[in-house]
Amino acid sequence: MYHELLTDMYEFSMANGYFQTLPHNKQARFDVFYRNVPDHGSFVVSAGLMQALDEIKHWHFTADDIAYLRSLKHFSADFLDYLEHTKNQCTVKAIPEGTPVMPQEPILSISGPLMEVQLLETLVLNIINHQSLIATKAWQITNAADGRAVMEFGARRAQGPDAATYGARAAIIGGCSSTSNVLAAKLFHVPAVGTMAHAWIESFPDELTAFRAWAKIYPDTAALLVDTYDVVNSGVPNAIKVFKELRAAGHEPVGIRIDSGDITQLAKKARKMLDDAGFPNAKITASNALDAHIVKALLEDGAPLDNFGIGERLITSSSSPVLSGVYKMSELENNGKWEPKIKISNSREKITLPGNKQVYRLYKKDEPSKAFADVIALNDEQIGDTISAVNADVYATHDKVELKDFVAKPLLSEILTPDHEKDIETDTFAIQKFAHQKVAELPTATKRLVNPDRYPVFLTKNLADLQQKLISEYRNI
Amino acid sequence: MYHELLTDMYEFSMANGYFQTLPHNKQARFDVFYRNVPDHGSFVVSAGLMQALDEIKHWHFTADDIAYLRSLKHFSADFLDYLEHTKNQCTVKAIPEGTPVMPQEPILSISGPLMEVQLLETLVLNIINHQSLIATKAWQITNAADGRAVMEFGARRAQGPDAATYGARAAIIGGCSSTSNVLAAKLFHVPAVGTMAHAWIESFPDELTAFRAWAKIYPDTAALLVDTYDVVNSGVPNAIKVFKELRAAGHEPVGIRIDSGDITQLAKKARKMLDDAGFPNAKITASNALDAHIVKALLEDGAPLDNFGIGERLITSSSSPVLSGVYKMSELENNGKWEPKIKISNSREKITLPGNKQVYRLYKKDEPSKAFADVIALNDEQIGDTISAVNADVYATHDKVELKDFVAKPLLSEILTPDHEKDIETDTFAIQKFAHQKVAELPTATKRLVNPDRYPVFLTKNLADLQQKLISEYRNI
């Protein structure tokens, strides 16, 4: 299902207004970017491009959509006739999914007829904001898990079916190994995982019978949930009994899952019991209301955990459940000539960056796997050996700096025009791997869970000057 | 689109296990309920039943679903054959959408073949948790707005397309007047609203020209966004100029919207300017990062606001973004006889209520519009003039109480059987009205934004005794 009507009403009102007022083919450019990182992190793992692009490519209004819009008696008939026969005419530049992106950097830049670029705003933001939010949270959690597998278990607490499904995809981009959500697994070709719920245990006369029934059906994948009654006195001893029976029959058990109680203490006791019984390779999975900080604390506490199953706090990014990405006009065509545009605000950090832009990630010349800064430039600037720049952080000192000894790699590339489409990576684990590599390139101090360093982002002098010129023009109106 | 595969993998693993192990038609009952109210409120406004019921009624697996499940090589062929030919065989009891519900009360109770009831868990919880969460937040905000219109504006920050769309519906159930989301407006027959974005203003040489262009197209619905450059020195004076031109042409302007800055001070100044210019009926709408507490504070501060547009903090319930509803087995059929089931836990509040239950709302006999307590009873209990009960709050004193002088109204009713379907209310504003009435019946002190009184919920002595008996049986195993 496509969502061309998932559009704020004012976008249609404006499009109708543009249609009545301005040349129909007046071109505009809008950039998607964000200002603040969720959970006070230093970067966002971008995600959502695949779905956003799919919506843009297939963007059109059905006869049913048009009939509905007509029923509102708010739009002119000629505008609706135009809409009924239009399809995507936009050009999209984007940073690849999985790239860590910084505040103010355009993640997408969409140009095309003003009316149509305007009508895409809500839907594009909805998708990019949501998936980037969850990919970022997943990165934080998997980073805290320090190499252990993190399974996405949140479908039942996600904010609706799409949040569960596209959220699972974003979670894997951010680093999760798998999801419990079968629909997401099917759509995105990722593993669907899980063990059993307490209901399985309760459907049998006792825990041991329930475990035995499970082991009989899944002898080679038996992971047993041991906290229905009492982890130490019932769950683990019964699991060990069944594991021994399995081994006697030639099968090796997978492990146990603990979903309640004091995870550290229970895991330590369970580990010892499993080891003593001859099952040092049986894995212990924890899955109760976990988040990055809790995962980190459990591991620092020495909890012998092999895997994590993470539910609501991942799939809703509950500690910071909004990524406030925005969609701002940066250029407008006037009589065939592009003019840079700016949004002025009384808040300095809300003033936008004008013009068609490119983002460069700068790597150390002598250590080409280490990124040390990003530079936002005007698209047509030539990047030489030295860049004159100012700090993009509006709260930093705006002294001019000279950047040198770098290798600059552009992050934005054109992936869609009305006539042509460039292949983007759509394999979920390939995007995950790319994200992992790109995050690895960043300075370690930017990746701390608490109070990370800001990653330096600069504006070229040309871009900063253009912004200042437009601010001055507006102030002098 | 239906979401039969939006199911945690372990549900399929368990269903396959039940199929191999237990009679295929073994019946079970599961209850949906929650334990904690978001934002420390005292009740949840239930929502999501319409979509959940639609999914349950149409529940079946397509050939494509089955082919995917088969490809996992985890399920038996006879189980998949069975699944391919099964459709809904469940019976659903539910509390109507819009009802304020309390912790531990079954919102839905689903009975039918264990396998199938198990397979519905994830999807039903996803829908009910999400929509009830947003309806509850919308109630809190609209209650704080004290009669002023609250418009749902959050589509771009919602967690995916469904969250935007079904979230908008839930927001209206909770009390919002309208949504900006055109798709939600179309699907749920509610008003789509909005004015213009800053991009409209920026698409013209100056603000006044942009306002004039808008007023020409929408002379009778002109609401102007006045904060693109400077509310007091530019936005409002330009709006007043255009309002005068509109009035001279025989149209009455709608008002202005302020989306940034110190809303109270800006609204006071704008109000005075509009009044002085002869536009005392021009409305002022505020729309910047609002939530219930901020709305309340603005009004206490005397901000002369007529409407609110609320975005991300409503559509994600960002201050409390998860409703942790659960789905727990309460009965299991054994050789044709229903047996009550319980989930034991080391945490007292996590022990479930066994059996097939009914929830009664008790109204004062001499003041039949005032609800004073709820009682959770066994379904087959007769409710007479007096009820022997204990407090359902596990942290309260469990002294026996005698409830009397009440009129008891059951909240749960059967709305779906495999053969029959009862009409439920699906008109969004009718549900909103019902919610408004039902909330009005609750004690005022339970509706405070901060530290509300708990609404009393009791268990009948019979239910409490049954729970205690099952706990003792398990403890003695």
Coordinates of N, CA and C in Angstrom, one line a residue, chain A residues 108-279:
Chain A
L108 N 18.3 13.8 2.9 CA 17.7 13.8 1.5 C 17.6 15.2 1.1
S109 N 17.7 15.4 -0.2 CA 17.4 16.7 -0.8 C 16.6 16.4 -2.1
I110 N 15.4 16.9 -2.1 CA 14.4 16.6 -3.1 C 14.1 17.9 -3.9
S111 N 14.3 17.8 -5.2 CA 14.0 18.9 -6.1 C 13.0 18.5 -7.2
G112 N 12.2 19.5 -7.6 CA 11.2 19.2 -8.6 C 10.1 20.3 -8.6
P113 N 9.0 20.1 -9.2 CA 8.0 21.1 -9.2 C 7.6 21.4 -7.7
L114 N 7.5 22.7 -7.4 CA 7.2 23.1 -6.0 C 6.0 22.3 -5.4
M115 N 5.0 22.3 -6.2 CA 3.7 21.6 -5.7 C 4.0 20.2 -5.3
E116 N 4.7 19.5 -6.1 CA 4.9 18.1 -5.8 C 5.9 17.8 -4.7
V117 N 6.9 18.6 -4.7 CA 7.9 18.4 -3.6 C 7.2 18.8 -2.3
Q118 N 6.4 19.8 -2.3 CA 5.6 20.1 -1.1 C 4.7 19.0 -0.7
L119 N 4.1 18.3 -1.6 CA 3.1 17.3 -1.2 C 3.8 16.0 -0.7
L120 N 5.1 15.9 -0.9 CA 5.9 14.8 -0.3 C 6.3 15.0 1.1
E121 N 6.3 16.2 1.6 CA 6.9 16.5 2.9 C 6.5 15.6 4.0
T122 N 5.2 15.5 4.3 CA 4.8 14.7 5.5 C 5.2 13.3 5.4
L123 N 5.0 12.7 4.3 CA 5.2 11.2 4.1 C 6.7 10.9 4.2
V124 N 7.5 11.7 3.6 CA 9.0 11.5 3.6 C 9.5 11.7 5.0
L125 N 9.1 12.7 5.7 CA 9.5 13.0 7.1 C 9.1 11.8 8.0
N126 N 7.8 11.4 7.8 CA 7.3 10.3 8.7 C 8.2 9.1 8.6
I127 N 8.5 8.7 7.4 CA 9.3 7.5 7.2 C 10.8 7.7 7.7
I128 N 11.4 8.7 7.3 CA 12.8 8.9 7.6 C 12.9 9.1 9.1
N129 N 12.1 10.0 9.7 CA 12.1 10.2 11.2 C 12.0 8.9 11.9
H130 N 11.0 8.1 11.5 CA 10.7 6.9 12.3 C 11.9 5.9 12.2
Q131 N 12.2 5.6 11.0 CA 13.2 4.5 10.8 C 14.6 4.9 11.3
S132 N 15.0 6.2 11.1 CA 16.3 6.7 11.6 C 16.3 6.6 13.2
L133 N 15.1 7.0 13.8 CA 15.0 6.9 15.2 C 15.3 5.5 15.8
I134 N 14.7 4.6 15.1 CA 14.8 3.2 15.7 C 16.2 2.6 15.3
A135 N 16.7 2.9 14.2 CA 18.1 2.5 13.8 C 19.1 3.0 14.8
T136 N 18.9 4.3 15.2 CA 19.8 4.9 16.1 C 19.8 4.3 17.5
K137 N 18.5 4.0 18.0 CA 18.4 3.3 19.3 C 19.0 1.9 19.2
A138 N 18.7 1.2 18.1 CA 19.3 -0.1 18.0 C 20.8 -0.1 18.0
W139 N 21.4 1.0 17.4 CA 22.8 1.1 17.4 C 23.3 1.3 18.9
Q140 N 22.6 2.1 19.6 CA 23.0 2.4 21.0 C 22.9 1.1 21.8
I141 N 21.9 0.3 21.6 CA 21.7 -0.9 22.4 C 22.8 -2.0 22.0
T142 N 22.9 -2.2 20.7 CA 23.9 -3.2 20.3 C 25.3 -2.8 20.6
N143 N 25.5 -1.5 20.6 CA 26.9 -1.1 21.0 C 27.1 -1.4 22.5
A144 N 26.1 -1.2 23.3 CA 26.2 -1.5 24.7 C 26.3 -3.0 24.9
A145 N 25.7 -3.8 24.0 CA 25.8 -5.3 24.2 C 27.1 -5.8 23.8
D146 N 27.9 -5.0 23.2 CA 29.4 -5.3 23.0 C 29.6 -6.7 22.3
G147 N 29.0 -6.8 21.2 CA 29.2 -8.0 20.4 C 28.2 -9.2 20.6
R148 N 27.4 -9.1 21.7 CA 26.4 -10.1 21.9 C 25.2 -9.9 21.0
A149 N 24.5 -10.9 20.7 CA 23.4 -10.8 19.8 C 22.2 -10.1 20.5
V150 N 21.6 -9.1 19.8 CA 20.4 -8.4 20.3 C 19.3 -8.7 19.3
M151 N 18.2 -9.3 19.9 CA 17.1 -9.7 19.0 C 16.0 -8.6 19.3
E152 N 15.3 -8.2 18.2 CA 14.2 -7.2 18.3 C 12.9 -8.0 18.7
F153 N 12.3 -7.7 19.8 CA 11.2 -8.4 20.3 C 10.0 -7.5 20.6
G154 N 9.9 -6.3 19.9 CA 8.9 -5.3 20.4 C 7.6 -5.3 19.7
A155 N 7.3 -6.1 18.8 CA 6.1 -6.0 18.0 C 4.8 -5.6 18.8
R156 N 4.6 -6.2 19.9 CA 3.3 -6.0 20.6 C 3.2 -4.6 21.3
R157 N 4.3 -4.0 21.4 CA 4.3 -2.6 22.0 C 4.7 -1.5 21.1
A158 N 4.8 -1.9 19.8 CA 5.1 -0.9 18.8 C 3.9 0.0 18.5
Q159 N 4.1 1.2 18.0 CA 3.0 2.1 17.8 C 2.3 1.8 16.4
G160 N 1.6 0.6 16.4 CA 0.9 0.2 15.2 C 1.7 -0.8 14.4
P161 N 1.0 -1.4 13.4 CA 1.6 -2.5 12.6 C 2.9 -2.0 11.8
D162 N 2.8 -0.8 11.2 CA 4.0 -0.4 10.4 C 5.2 -0.1 11.4
A163 N 4.9 0.4 12.6 CA 6.0 0.7 13.5 C 6.7 -0.6 13.9
A164 N 5.9 -1.7 14.0 CA 6.5 -3.0 14.4 C 7.3 -3.5 13.2
T165 N 6.8 -3.3 12.0 CA 7.4 -4.0 10.9 C 8.6 -3.2 10.3
Y166 N 8.4 -1.9 10.0 CA 9.5 -1.1 9.5 C 10.5 -0.8 10.7
G167 N 10.0 -0.8 11.9 CA 10.8 -0.6 13.1 C 11.8 -1.8 13.2
A168 N 11.3 -3.0 12.9 CA 12.2 -4.2 13.0 C 13.3 -4.1 12.0
R169 N 12.9 -3.6 10.8 CA 13.9 -3.4 9.7 C 15.0 -2.4 10.2
A170 N 14.5 -1.3 10.7 CA 15.5 -0.3 11.2 C 16.3 -0.8 12.3
A171 N 15.8 -1.6 13.2 CA 16.5 -2.2 14.3 C 17.7 -3.1 13.8
I172 N 17.4 -3.8 12.7 CA 18.5 -4.6 12.1 C 19.5 -3.8 11.5
I173 N 19.1 -2.7 10.8 CA 20.1 -1.8 10.2 C 21.0 -1.3 11.3
G174 N 20.4 -0.9 12.5 CA 21.2 -0.4 13.6 C 22.0 -1.4 14.3
G175 N 21.9 -2.7 14.0 CA 22.8 -3.7 14.6 C 22.1 -5.0 15.1
C176 N 20.8 -5.0 15.2 CA 20.2 -6.2 15.8 C 20.4 -7.4 14.8
S177 N 20.4 -8.6 15.5 CA 20.7 -9.8 14.7 C 19.4 -10.4 14.0
S178 N 18.3 -10.0 14.6 CA 17.1 -10.7 14.1 C 15.9 -10.1 14.8
T179 N 14.7 -10.5 14.4 CA 13.4 -10.0 14.9 C 12.5 -11.1 15.3
S180 N 11.6 -10.9 16.2 CA 10.5 -11.8 16.5 C 9.4 -11.7 15.5
N181 N 9.3 -10.6 14.8 CA 8.2 -10.2 13.9 C 8.2 -11.0 12.6
V182 N 7.3 -11.9 12.4 CA 7.4 -12.8 11.2 C 7.1 -12.0 9.9
L183 N 6.2 -11.0 10.0 CA 6.0 -10.2 8.8 C 7.2 -9.4 8.4
A184 N 7.9 -8.8 9.3 CA 9.1 -8.1 9.0 C 10.2 -9.1 8.4
A185 N 10.3 -10.3 9.0 CA 11.2 -11.3 8.6 C 11.0 -11.6 7.1
K186 N 9.7 -11.8 6.8 CA 9.3 -12.1 5.4 C 9.6 -11.0 4.5
L187 N 9.2 -9.8 4.8 CA 9.3 -8.6 3.9 C 10.8 -8.3 3.7
F188 N 11.6 -8.4 4.7 CA 13.0 -7.9 4.6 C 14.0 -9.0 4.7
H189 N 13.6 -10.2 4.5 CA 14.6 -11.3 4.4 C 15.6 -11.4 5.6
V190 N 15.0 -11.3 6.7 CA 15.9 -11.4 7.9 C 15.3 -12.5 8.8
P191 N 16.1 -13.0 9.8 CA 15.7 -14.2 10.6 C 14.6 -13.8 11.5
A192 N 13.6 -14.7 11.6 CA 12.5 -14.6 12.6 C 12.9 -15.5 13.7
V193 N 12.9 -15.0 15.0 CA 13.4 -15.8 16.1 C 12.4 -15.8 17.3
G194 N 12.7 -16.7 18.2 CA 11.9 -16.7 19.4 C 11.9 -18.1 20.0
T195 N 11.4 -18.1 21.2 CA 11.4 -19.4 21.9 C 9.9 -19.8 22.2
M196 N 9.5 -19.5 23.4 CA 8.1 -19.9 23.8 C 7.7 -18.8 24.8
A197 N 6.4 -18.7 25.0 CA 5.8 -17.8 26.0 C 5.5 -18.6 27.2
H198 N 5.2 -17.8 28.3 CA 4.7 -18.5 29.5 C 3.4 -19.3 29.2
A199 N 2.6 -18.9 28.2 CA 1.4 -19.6 27.9 C 1.7 -21.1 27.5
W200 N 2.8 -21.3 26.9 CA 3.2 -22.7 26.5 C 3.3 -23.6 27.8
I201 N 4.0 -23.1 28.8 CA 4.2 -23.8 30.0 C 2.8 -24.0 30.7
E202 N 2.0 -23.0 30.7 CA 0.7 -23.1 31.4 C -0.3 -24.0 30.7
S203 N 0.0 -24.3 29.5 CA -0.9 -25.2 28.7 C -0.7 -26.7 29.1
F204 N 0.3 -27.0 29.9 CA 0.7 -28.3 30.3 C 0.5 -28.5 31.8
P205 N 0.3 -29.7 32.3 CA 0.1 -29.9 33.7 C 1.3 -29.3 34.6
D206 N 2.5 -29.4 34.1 CA 3.6 -28.9 34.8 C 4.7 -28.4 33.9
E207 N 5.7 -27.7 34.5 CA 6.8 -27.2 33.7 C 7.6 -28.2 32.9
L208 N 7.9 -29.3 33.7 CA 8.8 -30.4 33.1 C 8.1 -31.0 31.9
T209 N 6.8 -31.3 32.0 CA 6.0 -31.8 30.9 C 6.1 -30.9 29.7
A210 N 5.9 -29.6 30.0 CA 5.9 -28.6 28.9 C 7.3 -28.5 28.2
F211 N 8.3 -28.5 29.0 CA 9.7 -28.5 28.4 C 9.9 -29.7 27.5
R212 N 9.5 -30.9 28.1 CA 9.7 -32.2 27.3 C 8.9 -32.1 26.0
A213 N 7.7 -31.6 26.1 CA 6.9 -31.5 24.8 C 7.6 -30.7 23.8
W214 N 8.2 -29.6 24.3 CA 8.9 -28.6 23.4 C 10.1 -29.3 22.8
A215 N 10.9 -29.9 23.6 CA 12.1 -30.5 23.2 C 11.9 -31.6 22.2
K216 N 10.7 -32.3 22.3 CA 10.4 -33.4 21.4 C 10.1 -32.8 20.0
I217 N 9.5 -31.6 19.9 CA 9.2 -31.0 18.6 C 10.4 -30.3 18.0
Y218 N 11.1 -29.6 18.9 CA 12.3 -28.8 18.4 C 13.6 -29.3 19.1
P219 N 13.9 -30.5 18.8 CA 15.1 -31.1 19.5 C 16.4 -30.3 19.2
D220 N 16.5 -29.7 18.1 CA 17.8 -29.1 17.7 C 17.8 -27.6 17.9
T221 N 16.6 -27.0 18.3 CA 16.6 -25.6 18.5 C 15.9 -25.2 19.9
A222 N 16.1 -26.1 20.8 CA 15.3 -26.0 22.1 C 16.0 -24.9 23.0
A223 N 15.3 -23.8 23.1 CA 15.6 -22.7 24.0 C 14.4 -22.6 25.0
L224 N 14.7 -22.8 26.3 CA 13.5 -22.9 27.2 C 13.4 -21.7 28.1
L225 N 12.2 -21.3 28.3 CA 11.8 -20.1 29.1 C 11.7 -20.6 30.5
V226 N 12.6 -20.2 31.4 CA 12.7 -20.8 32.7 C 12.1 -20.0 33.9
D227 N 11.4 -19.0 33.6 CA 10.9 -18.1 34.8 C 9.4 -18.2 35.0
T228 N 8.7 -19.2 34.5 CA 7.3 -19.2 34.7 C 6.9 -19.3 36.2
Y229 N 7.7 -20.2 36.9 CA 7.4 -20.4 38.3 C 8.5 -19.9 39.2
D230 N 9.7 -20.5 39.0 CA 10.8 -20.1 39.8 C 12.1 -20.5 39.1
V231 N 12.9 -19.5 38.7 CA 14.0 -19.8 37.9 C 15.0 -20.8 38.5
V232 N 15.4 -20.6 39.7 CA 16.5 -21.4 40.3 C 16.0 -22.7 40.8
N233 N 14.8 -22.7 41.4 CA 14.3 -24.0 42.0 C 13.5 -24.8 41.1
S234 N 13.0 -24.3 40.0 CA 12.2 -25.1 39.1 C 12.6 -25.0 37.6
G235 N 12.7 -23.8 37.1 CA 13.0 -23.6 35.7 C 14.3 -24.2 35.2
V236 N 15.4 -23.8 35.9 CA 16.7 -24.3 35.4 C 16.9 -25.8 35.7
P237 N 16.5 -26.3 36.9 CA 16.6 -27.8 37.1 C 15.8 -28.6 36.1
N238 N 14.6 -28.1 35.8 CA 13.8 -28.8 34.8 C 14.4 -28.8 33.4
A239 N 15.0 -27.6 33.1 CA 15.7 -27.4 31.8 C 16.8 -28.4 31.7
I240 N 17.6 -28.5 32.8 CA 18.8 -29.4 32.7 C 18.4 -30.8 32.5
K241 N 17.3 -31.2 33.2 CA 16.7 -32.6 33.0 C 16.5 -32.8 31.5
V242 N 15.8 -31.9 30.9 CA 15.4 -32.1 29.5 C 16.6 -32.0 28.6
F243 N 17.6 -31.1 29.0 CA 18.8 -31.0 28.2 C 19.6 -32.3 28.2
K244 N 19.6 -33.0 29.3 CA 20.3 -34.3 29.4 C 19.6 -35.3 28.6
E245 N 18.2 -35.3 28.6 CA 17.5 -36.2 27.8 C 17.7 -36.0 26.3
L246 N 17.8 -34.7 25.9 CA 18.1 -34.3 24.5 C 19.5 -34.9 24.1
R247 N 20.4 -34.6 25.0 CA 21.8 -35.0 24.6 C 21.9 -36.6 24.5
A248 N 21.2 -37.2 25.4 CA 21.2 -38.7 25.3 C 20.6 -39.2 24.0
A249 N 19.7 -38.4 23.5 CA 19.1 -38.7 22.2 C 19.9 -38.2 21.0
G250 N 21.1 -37.6 21.3 CA 21.9 -37.1 20.2 C 21.7 -35.6 19.7
H251 N 21.0 -34.9 20.6 CA 20.8 -33.5 20.2 C 21.5 -32.6 21.3
E252 N 21.9 -31.4 20.8 CA 22.5 -30.4 21.7 C 21.6 -29.3 22.0
P253 N 21.3 -29.0 23.2 CA 20.3 -27.9 23.5 C 20.9 -26.5 23.2
V254 N 20.0 -25.6 23.0 CA 20.4 -24.2 22.7 C 20.7 -23.4 23.9
G255 N 19.7 -23.4 24.8 CA 19.9 -22.6 26.1 C 18.6 -22.2 26.7
I256 N 18.7 -21.2 27.5 CA 17.5 -20.8 28.3 C 17.3 -19.3 28.2
R257 N 16.0 -18.9 28.5 CA 15.7 -17.4 28.5 C 15.1 -17.1 29.8
I258 N 15.6 -15.9 30.3 CA 15.1 -15.4 31.6 C 14.4 -14.1 31.3
D259 N 13.1 -13.9 31.8 CA 12.3 -12.8 31.3 C 11.8 -11.9 32.5
S260 N 12.3 -12.2 33.7 CA 11.8 -11.5 34.9 C 12.8 -11.6 36.0
G261 N 12.7 -10.8 37.1 CA 13.5 -11.0 38.3 C 14.8 -10.2 38.1
D262 N 15.7 -10.5 39.1 CA 17.0 -9.9 39.1 C 17.9 -10.7 38.1
I263 N 18.0 -10.1 36.9 CA 18.6 -10.8 35.8 C 20.1 -11.2 36.2
T264 N 20.8 -10.3 36.7 CA 22.3 -10.6 37.0 C 22.4 -11.8 37.9
Q265 N 21.7 -11.8 39.1 CA 21.8 -12.9 40.0 C 21.3 -14.2 39.5
L266 N 20.1 -14.1 38.8 CA 19.5 -15.3 38.2 C 20.5 -15.9 37.1
A267 N 21.0 -15.0 36.3 CA 21.9 -15.5 35.2 C 23.2 -16.2 35.8
K268 N 23.7 -15.5 36.9 CA 24.9 -16.1 37.5 C 24.6 -17.5 38.1
K269 N 23.5 -17.6 38.8 CA 23.1 -19.0 39.3 C 22.9 -20.0 38.2
A270 N 22.1 -19.5 37.2 CA 21.8 -20.4 36.1 C 23.0 -20.9 35.4
R271 N 24.0 -19.9 35.2 CA 25.2 -20.3 34.5 C 26.0 -21.4 35.2
K272 N 26.0 -21.2 36.5 CA 26.8 -22.2 37.3 C 26.1 -23.5 37.3
M273 N 24.7 -23.5 37.4 CA 24.0 -24.8 37.3 C 24.2 -25.5 36.0
L274 N 24.1 -24.7 34.9 CA 24.3 -25.3 33.5 C 25.7 -25.8 33.4
D275 N 26.7 -25.0 33.8 CA 28.1 -25.5 33.7 C 28.3 -26.7 34.5
D276 N 27.8 -26.8 35.7 CA 28.0 -27.9 36.6 C 27.4 -29.2 36.0
A277 N 26.3 -28.9 35.3 CA 25.5 -30.1 34.7 C 26.1 -30.5 33.4
G278 N 27.2 -29.8 32.9 CA 27.8 -30.2 31.7 C 27.3 -29.5 30.4
F279 N 26.7 -28.3 30.6 CA 26.2 -27.6 29.5 C 26.8 -26.2 29.4

